[in-house]
mmCIF file of C-alpha atoms in Angstrom:
data_model
loop_
_atom_site.group_PDB
_atom_site.id
_atom_site.type_symbol
_atom_site.label_atom_id
_atom_site.label_comp_id
_atom_site.label_asym_id
_atom_site.label_seq_id
_atom_site.Cartn_x
_atom_site.Cartn_y
_atom_site.Cartn_z
ATOM 1 C CA MET A 23 0.000 0.000 0.000
ATOM 2 C CA ILE A 24 1.278 3.465 -0.893
ATOM 3 C CA ARG A 25 1.619 5.856 2.031
ATOM 4 C CA ILE A 26 2.942 9.361 2.595
ATOM 5 C CA LEU A 27 5.633 9.021 5.215
ATOM 6 C CA VAL A 28 6.217 12.018 7.471
ATOM 7 C CA LYS A 29 8.584 10.829 10.205
ATOM 8 C CA MET A 30 6.572 8.122 11.995
ATOM 9 C CA VAL A 31 3.110 9.644 11.430
ATOM 10 C CA VAL A 32 1.592 8.219 8.251
ATOM 11 C CA ILE A 33 -0.785 10.377 6.209
ATOM 12 C CA GLU A 34 -3.007 7.944 4.353
ATOM 13 C CA PRO A 35 -3.234 8.651 0.603
ATOM 14 C CA ARG A 36 -6.551 8.979 -1.122
ATOM 15 C CA VAL A 37 -7.911 5.634 -2.191
ATOM 16 C CA PHE A 38 -9.670 7.026 -5.258
ATOM 17 C CA VAL A 39 -8.151 9.911 -7.190
ATOM 18 C CA ASP A 40 -10.340 11.284 -9.960
ATOM 19 C CA ALA A 41 -8.067 11.557 -12.994
ATOM 20 C CA LEU A 42 -9.324 13.859 -15.751
ATOM 21 C CA GLU A 43 -8.158 14.140 -19.344
ATOM 22 C CA ALA A 44 -8.178 17.613 -20.911
ATOM 23 C CA TYR A 45 -7.998 18.455 -24.615
ATOM 24 C CA SER A 46 -7.121 21.774 -26.197
ATOM 25 C CA THR A 47 -9.142 23.107 -29.139
ATOM 26 C CA ALA A 48 -6.418 25.662 -29.894
ATOM 27 C CA PRO A 49 -2.610 25.495 -29.848
ATOM 28 C CA LEU A 50 -1.733 25.236 -26.165
ATOM 29 C CA THR A 51 -0.006 28.399 -24.939
ATOM 30 C CA LEU A 52 1.858 28.963 -21.695
ATOM 31 C CA GLU A 53 -1.000 31.199 -20.529
ATOM 32 C CA MET A 54 -3.583 28.481 -21.193
ATOM 33 C CA ASN A 55 -1.491 25.863 -19.401
ATOM 34 C CA ARG A 56 -0.782 28.220 -16.508
ATOM 35 C CA THR A 57 -4.487 28.868 -15.982
ATOM 36 C CA VAL A 58 -5.220 25.161 -15.668
ATOM 37 C CA GLN A 59 -2.146 24.531 -13.510
ATOM 38 C CA HIS A 60 -2.969 27.288 -11.047
ATOM 39 C CA GLY A 61 -6.679 26.512 -10.958
ATOM 40 C CA PHE A 62 -6.234 22.818 -10.186
ATOM 41 C CA TYR A 63 -3.400 23.504 -7.773
ATOM 42 C CA ASN A 64 -5.642 25.832 -5.769
ATOM 43 C CA GLY A 65 -8.827 23.798 -6.155
ATOM 44 C CA THR A 66 -7.463 20.445 -4.924
ATOM 45 C CA TYR A 67 -5.254 19.090 -2.155
ATOM 46 C CA ALA A 68 -2.151 19.908 -4.184
ATOM 47 C CA ARG A 69 -0.756 22.306 -1.598
ATOM 48 C CA PHE A 70 -0.741 19.423 0.876
ATOM 49 C CA GLY A 71 0.759 16.935 -1.573
ATOM 50 C CA ASP A 72 -2.345 14.793 -2.082
ATOM 51 C CA PRO A 73 -4.888 16.139 -4.607
ATOM 52 C CA GLN A 74 -8.317 14.554 -4.886
ATOM 53 C CA VAL A 75 -8.571 15.356 -8.616
ATOM 54 C CA THR A 76 -5.788 15.453 -11.229
ATOM 55 C CA VAL A 77 -5.784 16.438 -14.889
ATOM 56 C CA THR A 78 -3.537 15.806 -17.893
ATOM 57 C CA ILE A 79 -3.667 18.212 -20.854
ATOM 58 C CA HIS A 80 -3.438 16.881 -24.424
ATOM 59 C CA ASP A 81 -2.565 19.308 -27.213
ATOM 60 C CA ARG A 82 -3.458 17.450 -30.426
ATOM 61 C CA PRO A 83 -3.418 19.505 -33.649
ATOM 62 C CA GLU A 84 -6.247 17.442 -35.142
ATOM 63 C CA PHE A 85 -8.479 18.627 -32.295
ATOM 64 C CA HIS A 86 -7.858 22.330 -32.900
ATOM 65 C CA GLY A 87 -10.959 24.167 -34.046
ATOM 66 C CA LYS A 88 -13.252 21.234 -33.317
ATOM 67 C CA SER A 89 -16.576 21.605 -31.515
ATOM 68 C CA HIS A 90 -17.214 19.792 -28.256
ATOM 69 C CA TYR A 91 -19.657 17.549 -30.113
ATOM 70 C CA ASP A 92 -16.960 16.639 -32.647
ATOM 71 C CA LEU A 93 -14.421 16.008 -29.872
ATOM 72 C CA ARG A 94 -16.856 13.708 -28.101
ATOM 73 C CA ASN A 95 -17.389 11.656 -31.265
ATOM 74 C CA LEU A 96 -13.670 11.530 -32.089
ATOM 75 C CA LEU A 97 -12.749 10.349 -28.595
ATOM 76 C CA ASP A 98 -15.584 7.815 -28.613
ATOM 77 C CA SER A 99 -14.181 6.392 -31.854
ATOM 78 C CA GLU A 100 -10.801 5.989 -30.118
ATOM 79 C CA GLY A 101 -12.384 4.130 -27.226
ATOM 80 C CA MET A 102 -12.177 7.038 -24.759
ATOM 81 C CA LYS A 103 -15.747 7.040 -23.413
ATOM 82 C CA ASP A 104 -15.229 8.993 -20.185
ATOM 83 C CA ASP A 105 -16.047 12.598 -19.438
ATOM 84 C CA PHE A 106 -13.308 15.133 -20.191
ATOM 85 C CA ILE A 107 -12.222 18.767 -19.982
ATOM 86 C CA VAL A 108 -11.834 21.255 -22.837
ATOM 87 C CA VAL A 109 -9.236 24.022 -22.796
ATOM 88 C CA ASP A 110 -9.695 26.748 -25.393
ATOM 89 C CA GLU A 111 -8.387 30.189 -26.337
ATOM 90 C CA THR A 112 -10.766 31.888 -23.876
ATOM 91 C CA THR A 113 -9.476 29.918 -20.881
ATOM 92 C CA PRO A 114 -6.845 32.484 -19.732
ATOM 93 C CA ASP A 115 -9.140 35.510 -19.937
ATOM 94 C CA LEU A 116 -12.195 33.839 -18.420
ATOM 95 C CA ASP A 117 -10.297 31.518 -16.062
ATOM 96 C CA ALA A 118 -12.707 28.827 -17.185
ATOM 97 C CA LEU A 119 -12.826 25.320 -18.650
ATOM 98 C CA TRP A 120 -15.546 23.191 -20.205
ATOM 99 C CA TYR A 121 -16.655 19.927 -18.640
ATOM 100 C CA VAL A 122 -18.025 17.483 -21.234
ATOM 101 C CA THR A 123 -20.033 14.467 -20.120
ATOM 102 C CA SER A 124 -19.849 11.015 -21.653
ATOM 103 C CA THR A 125 -21.998 10.175 -24.679
ATOM 104 C CA GLY A 126 -23.773 7.612 -22.541
ATOM 105 C CA TYR A 127 -24.788 10.267 -20.027
ATOM 106 C CA SER A 128 -26.059 12.571 -22.778
ATOM 107 C CA LYS A 129 -28.172 9.807 -24.287
ATOM 108 C CA LEU A 130 -29.500 8.860 -20.859
ATOM 109 C CA GLN A 131 -30.626 12.445 -20.332
ATOM 110 C CA ALA A 132 -32.572 12.260 -23.601
ATOM 111 C CA LYS A 133 -34.714 9.506 -22.109
ATOM 112 C CA THR A 134 -35.747 11.577 -19.118
ATOM 113 C CA GLU A 135 -36.067 15.088 -20.557
ATOM 114 C CA LYS A 136 -39.442 16.803 -20.737
ATOM 115 C CA PRO A 137 -40.787 18.775 -23.728
ATOM 116 C CA GLY A 138 -39.185 22.196 -23.851
ATOM 117 C CA ASP A 139 -36.272 21.264 -21.591
ATOM 118 C CA VAL A 140 -33.705 20.961 -24.376
ATOM 119 C CA VAL A 141 -32.964 22.662 -27.700
ATOM 120 C CA HIS A 142 -32.301 20.005 -30.354
ATOM 121 C CA TYR A 143 -30.235 20.310 -33.548
ATOM 122 C CA PRO A 144 -31.308 18.000 -36.412
ATOM 123 C CA ASP A 145 -27.765 17.494 -37.719
ATOM 124 C CA GLU A 146 -26.569 16.068 -34.375
ATOM 125 C CA ASP A 147 -27.267 12.453 -33.420
ATOM 126 C CA PHE A 148 -27.607 13.333 -29.743
ATOM 127 C CA THR A 149 -27.627 16.363 -27.475
ATOM 128 C CA LEU A 150 -24.233 16.837 -25.849
ATOM 129 C CA TRP A 151 -24.296 17.876 -22.208
ATOM 130 C CA HIS A 152 -21.489 20.177 -21.137
ATOM 131 C CA VAL A 153 -20.966 23.139 -18.827
ATOM 132 C CA HIS A 154 -18.594 26.111 -18.582
ATOM 133 C CA VAL A 155 -16.935 26.100 -15.140
ATOM 134 C CA ARG A 156 -14.564 28.478 -13.375
ATOM 135 C CA THR A 157 -11.204 26.681 -13.370
ATOM 136 C CA PRO A 158 -10.520 26.343 -9.605
ATOM 137 C CA ASP A 159 -14.123 25.179 -9.050
ATOM 138 C CA MET A 160 -13.743 22.330 -11.541
ATOM 139 C CA PRO A 161 -12.137 19.736 -9.185
ATOM 140 C CA LEU A 162 -14.826 19.932 -6.497
ATOM 141 C CA ASN A 163 -17.601 19.881 -9.094
ATOM 142 C CA VAL A 164 -16.127 16.866 -10.876
ATOM 143 C CA PHE A 165 -15.768 15.070 -7.553
ATOM 144 C CA GLY A 166 -19.404 15.772 -6.785
ATOM 145 C CA TRP A 167 -20.658 14.615 -10.173
ATOM 146 C CA ARG A 168 -18.576 11.442 -10.193
ATOM 147 C CA GLU A 169 -19.155 10.504 -6.553
ATOM 148 C CA GLY A 170 -22.886 11.074 -6.932
ATOM 149 C CA CYS A 171 -23.153 13.971 -4.478
ATOM 150 C CA HIS A 172 -25.518 15.717 -6.895
ATOM 151 C CA PRO A 173 -26.668 15.083 -10.477
ATOM 152 C CA PHE A 174 -24.905 16.958 -13.252
ATOM 153 C CA SER A 175 -28.223 18.123 -14.716
ATOM 154 C CA GLN A 176 -29.198 19.499 -11.311
ATOM 155 C CA ALA A 177 -26.099 21.691 -11.299
ATOM 156 C CA LEU A 178 -27.184 23.189 -14.609
ATOM 157 C CA ALA A 179 -30.762 23.643 -13.469
ATOM 158 C CA GLN A 180 -29.663 25.491 -10.338
ATOM 159 C CA ASN A 181 -27.737 27.918 -12.522
ATOM 160 C CA ASP A 182 -30.545 28.413 -15.051
ATOM 161 C CA TYR A 183 -28.671 26.693 -17.887
ATOM 162 C CA LEU A 184 -31.616 24.311 -18.198
ATOM 163 C CA ASN A 185 -34.121 26.960 -19.212
ATOM 164 C CA PRO A 186 -34.101 25.355 -21.717
ATOM 165 C CA TYR A 187 -30.727 23.670 -22.067
ATOM 166 C CA ASP A 188 -29.047 24.652 -25.356
ATOM 167 C CA PRO A 189 -25.840 22.732 -26.189
ATOM 168 C CA HIS A 190 -24.719 25.604 -28.453
ATOM 169 C CA ASP A 191 -25.107 28.267 -25.760
ATOM 170 C CA PRO A 192 -21.691 29.875 -25.060
ATOM 171 C CA GLN A 193 -22.561 29.898 -21.341
ATOM 172 C CA ASP A 194 -20.947 33.251 -20.716
ATOM 173 C CA ARG A 195 -22.220 33.138 -17.125
ATOM 174 C CA LEU A 196 -19.926 30.533 -15.617
ATOM 175 C CA LEU A 197 -20.811 27.819 -13.151
ATOM 176 C CA LYS A 198 -18.837 29.028 -10.147
ATOM 177 C CA SER A 199 -18.765 29.186 -6.379
ATOM 178 C CA ASN A 200 -17.873 31.923 -3.896
ATOM 179 C CA ILE A 201 -14.889 29.980 -2.565
ATOM 180 C CA ASP A 202 -11.542 31.802 -2.466
ATOM 181 C CA TRP A 203 -9.326 28.933 -3.590
ATOM 182 C CA THR A 204 -6.125 30.935 -3.086
ATOM 183 C CA ASN A 205 -6.705 30.726 0.667
ATOM 184 C CA PRO A 206 -5.164 27.397 1.810
ATOM 185 C CA GLU A 207 -7.288 27.404 4.966
ATOM 186 C CA ILE A 208 -10.430 27.471 2.821
ATOM 187 C CA THR A 209 -9.105 24.645 0.661
ATOM 188 C CA GLY A 210 -8.405 22.522 3.715
ATOM 189 C CA SER A 211 -11.906 23.067 5.085
ATOM 190 C CA VAL A 212 -13.492 22.014 1.790
ATOM 191 C CA TRP A 213 -11.580 18.778 1.306
ATOM 192 C CA GLY A 214 -11.384 17.930 4.992
ATOM 193 C CA PRO A 215 -8.640 16.936 7.440
ATOM 194 C CA ALA A 216 -5.765 14.537 6.917
ATOM 195 C CA GLU A 217 -6.505 10.866 7.620
ATOM 196 C CA ILE A 218 -3.526 9.515 9.520
ATOM 197 C CA THR A 219 -2.092 6.526 11.338
ATOM 198 C CA ALA A 220 0.173 7.181 14.321
ATOM 199 C CA ILE A 221 1.738 5.212 17.163
ATOM 200 C CA SER A 222 0.009 5.122 20.537
ATOM 201 C CA GLY A 223 2.150 6.224 23.464
ATOM 202 C CA THR A 224 4.754 8.155 21.472
ATOM 203 C CA GLU A 225 2.722 10.143 18.936
ATOM 204 C CA VAL A 226 -0.819 9.906 20.277
ATOM 205 C CA GLU A 227 -2.335 11.145 23.530
ATOM 206 C CA TRP A 228 -5.658 9.950 24.954
ATOM 207 C CA SER A 229 -8.555 11.337 26.929
ATOM 208 C CA THR A 230 -11.814 10.130 28.433
ATOM 209 C CA ASP A 231 -12.911 13.636 29.363
ATOM 210 C CA LYS A 232 -16.495 13.947 28.148
ATOM 211 C CA ALA A 233 -16.211 17.609 27.199
ATOM 212 C CA LEU A 234 -13.073 17.003 25.125
ATOM 213 C CA CYS A 235 -14.371 13.874 23.412
ATOM 214 C CA GLN A 236 -17.644 15.548 22.472
ATOM 215 C CA GLN A 237 -15.599 17.934 20.327
ATOM 216 C CA ALA A 238 -15.058 14.946 18.031
ATOM 217 C CA LEU A 239 -18.411 13.182 18.384
ATOM 218 C CA PRO A 240 -21.351 14.007 20.686
ATOM 219 C CA THR A 241 -21.561 10.423 21.942
ATOM 220 C CA ALA A 242 -17.815 9.729 22.201
ATOM 221 C CA THR A 243 -16.375 8.620 25.542
ATOM 222 C CA ILE A 244 -12.813 7.966 24.351
ATOM 223 C CA CYS A 245 -10.798 10.239 22.062
ATOM 224 C CA ALA A 246 -7.244 10.687 20.865
ATOM 225 C CA ARG A 247 -5.078 13.271 19.144
ATOM 226 C CA LEU A 248 -1.489 13.737 18.030
ATOM 227 C CA THR A 249 1.001 15.024 20.544
ATOM 228 C CA VAL A 250 2.225 18.569 20.006
ATOM 229 C CA GLU A 251 5.589 17.326 18.772
ATOM 230 C CA ALA A 252 4.122 14.757 16.353
ATOM 231 C CA ALA A 253 1.632 17.251 14.952
ATOM 232 C CA THR A 254 4.254 19.969 14.476
ATOM 233 C CA ARG A 255 6.759 17.784 12.638
ATOM 234 C CA SER A 256 3.980 16.401 10.402
ATOM 235 C CA GLY A 257 2.534 19.759 9.347
ATOM 236 C CA LEU A 258 -0.727 19.085 11.187
ATOM 237 C CA LEU A 259 -2.767 20.598 14.010
ATOM 238 C CA GLN A 260 -3.999 18.886 17.148
ATOM 239 C CA ALA A 261 -7.662 17.845 17.161
ATOM 240 C CA TRP A 262 -9.530 15.262 19.196
ATOM 241 C CA PHE A 263 -10.850 12.294 17.230
ATOM 242 C CA TYR A 264 -13.227 9.676 18.617
ATOM 243 C CA GLN A 265 -12.014 6.148 19.340
ATOM 244 C CA GLY A 266 -13.754 2.897 20.246
ATOM 245 C CA ARG A 267 -11.064 1.847 22.707
ATOM 246 C CA ILE A 268 -7.658 2.915 24.012
ATOM 247 C CA ILE A 269 -4.883 1.316 21.972
ATOM 248 C CA PRO A 270 -1.934 0.041 24.067
ATOM 249 C CA PRO A 271 1.446 1.777 23.604
ATOM 250 C CA GLY A 272 3.133 0.781 20.360
ATOM 251 C CA GLY A 273 -0.134 0.048 18.547
ATOM 252 C CA GLU A 274 -1.353 1.880 15.442
ATOM 253 C CA VAL A 275 -4.112 4.459 15.887
ATOM 254 C CA PHE A 276 -6.266 5.802 13.051
ATOM 255 C CA LEU A 277 -7.381 9.409 13.481
ATOM 256 C CA GLN A 278 -7.887 12.720 11.718
ATOM 257 C CA ALA A 279 -6.003 15.993 12.069
ATOM 258 C CA PRO A 280 -6.401 19.339 10.278
ATOM 259 C CA TYR A 281 -3.587 20.518 8.043
ATOM 260 C CA ASP A 282 -1.485 23.321 9.481
ATOM 261 C CA THR A 283 -1.614 25.720 6.544
ATOM 262 C CA ARG A 284 1.206 27.820 7.982
ATOM 263 C CA SER A 285 3.584 24.894 8.471
ATOM 264 C CA PRO A 286 6.864 24.911 6.484
ATOM 265 C CA VAL A 287 6.260 21.186 5.852
ATOM 266 C CA TRP A 288 3.894 22.064 2.996
ATOM 267 C CA ARG A 289 5.171 23.433 -0.247
ATOM 268 C CA THR A 290 4.159 26.922 -1.306
ATOM 269 C CA GLY A 291 4.049 28.328 -4.824
ATOM 270 C CA TYR A 292 2.869 26.769 -8.055
ATOM 271 C CA PRO A 293 4.225 23.742 -9.967
ATOM 272 C CA ASP A 294 6.255 23.857 -13.164
ATOM 273 C CA GLU A 295 4.013 25.670 -15.653
ATOM 274 C CA ARG A 296 5.521 23.694 -18.528
ATOM 275 C CA ALA A 297 4.253 20.373 -17.169
ATOM 276 C CA SER A 298 1.125 19.031 -18.847
ATOM 277 C CA ARG A 299 0.340 16.510 -16.108
ATOM 278 C CA ILE A 300 -1.113 18.473 -13.230
ATOM 279 C CA GLY A 301 -0.719 16.351 -10.165
ATOM 280 C CA SER A 302 2.814 15.009 -10.544
ATOM 281 C CA SER A 303 5.361 17.771 -11.122
ATOM 282 C CA TYR A 304 4.876 19.374 -7.708
ATOM 283 C CA PHE A 305 5.297 16.068 -5.886
ATOM 284 C CA LYS A 306 8.731 15.014 -7.056
ATOM 285 C CA ASP A 307 10.810 17.688 -5.285
ATOM 286 C CA ARG A 308 9.612 16.882 -1.770
ATOM 287 C CA PHE A 309 8.174 13.409 -1.708
ATOM 288 C CA GLY A 310 9.534 11.496 -4.700
ATOM 289 C CA PRO A 311 7.910 9.385 -7.415
ATOM 290 C CA ARG A 312 5.862 7.185 -5.076
ATOM 291 C CA LEU A 313 3.251 9.948 -4.829
ATOM 292 C CA ARG A 314 2.518 10.361 -8.521
ATOM 293 C CA PRO A 315 -1.168 9.855 -9.320
ATOM 294 C CA GLU A 316 -0.402 7.089 -11.802
ATOM 295 C CA ALA A 317 1.091 5.075 -8.919
ATOM 296 C CA ARG A 318 -2.041 5.299 -6.801
ATOM 297 C CA PRO A 319 -4.232 2.272 -6.124
ATOM 298 C CA SER A 320 -6.904 1.696 -8.738
ATOM 299 C CA ARG A 321 -10.552 1.152 -7.883
ATOM 300 C CA LYS A 322 -9.960 -2.564 -8.463
ATOM 301 C CA ASP A 323 -7.305 -2.569 -5.751
ATOM 302 C CA VAL A 324 -9.516 -1.147 -3.014
ATOM 303 C CA LEU A 325 -10.335 -4.509 -1.429
ATOM 304 C CA ARG A 326 -6.645 -5.075 -0.796
ATOM 305 C CA LEU A 327 -6.206 -1.798 1.080
ATOM 306 C CA SER A 328 -6.100 -1.529 4.845
ATOM 307 C CA SER A 329 -9.318 -0.890 6.740
ATOM 308 C CA ALA A 330 -7.847 2.405 7.958
ATOM 309 C CA THR A 331 -7.328 3.601 4.398
ATOM 310 C CA GLN A 332 -10.841 2.571 3.419
ATOM 311 C CA ARG A 333 -12.240 4.505 6.371
ATOM 312 C CA ALA A 334 -10.164 7.470 5.244
ATOM 313 C CA HIS A 335 -11.751 7.458 1.796
ATOM 314 C CA GLN A 336 -15.255 7.099 3.180
ATOM 315 C CA SER A 337 -14.744 10.018 5.548
ATOM 316 C CA ILE A 338 -13.178 12.268 2.899
ATOM 317 C CA SER A 339 -15.892 11.433 0.369
ATOM 318 C CA HIS A 340 -18.639 12.206 2.888
ATOM 319 C CA ASN A 341 -16.989 15.473 3.917
ATOM 320 C CA ALA A 342 -16.375 16.665 0.357
ATOM 321 C CA CYS A 343 -19.912 15.725 -0.717
ATOM 322 C CA ARG A 344 -21.234 17.656 2.258
ATOM 323 C CA ARG A 345 -19.163 20.652 1.185
ATOM 324 C CA VAL A 346 -20.431 20.317 -2.393
ATOM 325 C CA ASP A 347 -24.021 20.382 -1.144
ATOM 326 C CA SER A 348 -23.477 23.337 1.186
ATOM 327 C CA ASN A 349 -21.632 25.194 -1.562
ATOM 328 C CA ARG A 350 -24.593 24.678 -3.890
ATOM 329 C CA SER A 351 -27.095 25.985 -1.349
ATOM 330 C CA SER A 352 -25.061 29.147 -0.769
ATOM 331 C CA GLN A 353 -25.022 30.202 -4.401
#
């Protein structure tokens, strides 16, 4: 199992990392690449070395000037059936990308649409569903759509794109949130705390104080947190986390701890703007190749992962979905 090692405290990696493919409909410029780099760096866990969503940009000359509908058909013919991102010449000025759903999703929507919901074009075999999204908001939205936090069509409806939905609409009013993604404390609160494993007795302290334990869970009677020294050296903050029992000294303890956004442990600044794979270049300097997204466990490998890591994914998914929902209601 792949783990992020910080001294003895182990920060569990994300079990599922949503990997996106992006395609440019114009020759990829440094400004276009920079916009995507910065947006995904701010909008994911990249500052803390463990992004939930990654993206790789493909600049293929045969895709330049193509419509999203044409791109969808071309990629389908190549066997690439998943959703994808479109980068175009307006990306730097608008700080926005297009999210294009799979053909299967578009055709499924056709079976449930009501009269007047969608504008149809006779020369197109199906109605393509896509949306124009502010770049740093893209990762959280994609996570929500893929994890099932909220339907994609619902996101459009809440922003009046489905009134009716027109696939040729330029969508000048972007799908966006009010989140300031340049604030690392905001980013940490959206994606949640670190899921960690630490050693009882040397890195973890315990309490049965009702008032303290209720900070973690209203019904908790036992709780644990990192010691000051373990938290500081790991770039984390102390926080009580509920436990079912007290683990004897030397045993492994699973718990959560907020990221210390001011800690020198975490890298500041943006990754190499020339890199097309967003989610790898900013890992290699500090942590090495074991953290690259392509080395992460696949969904097929999940049953072989530790129970602690599985609990980590479940907790992160629930927290991020909750943030997606609350973000939607605030718009």
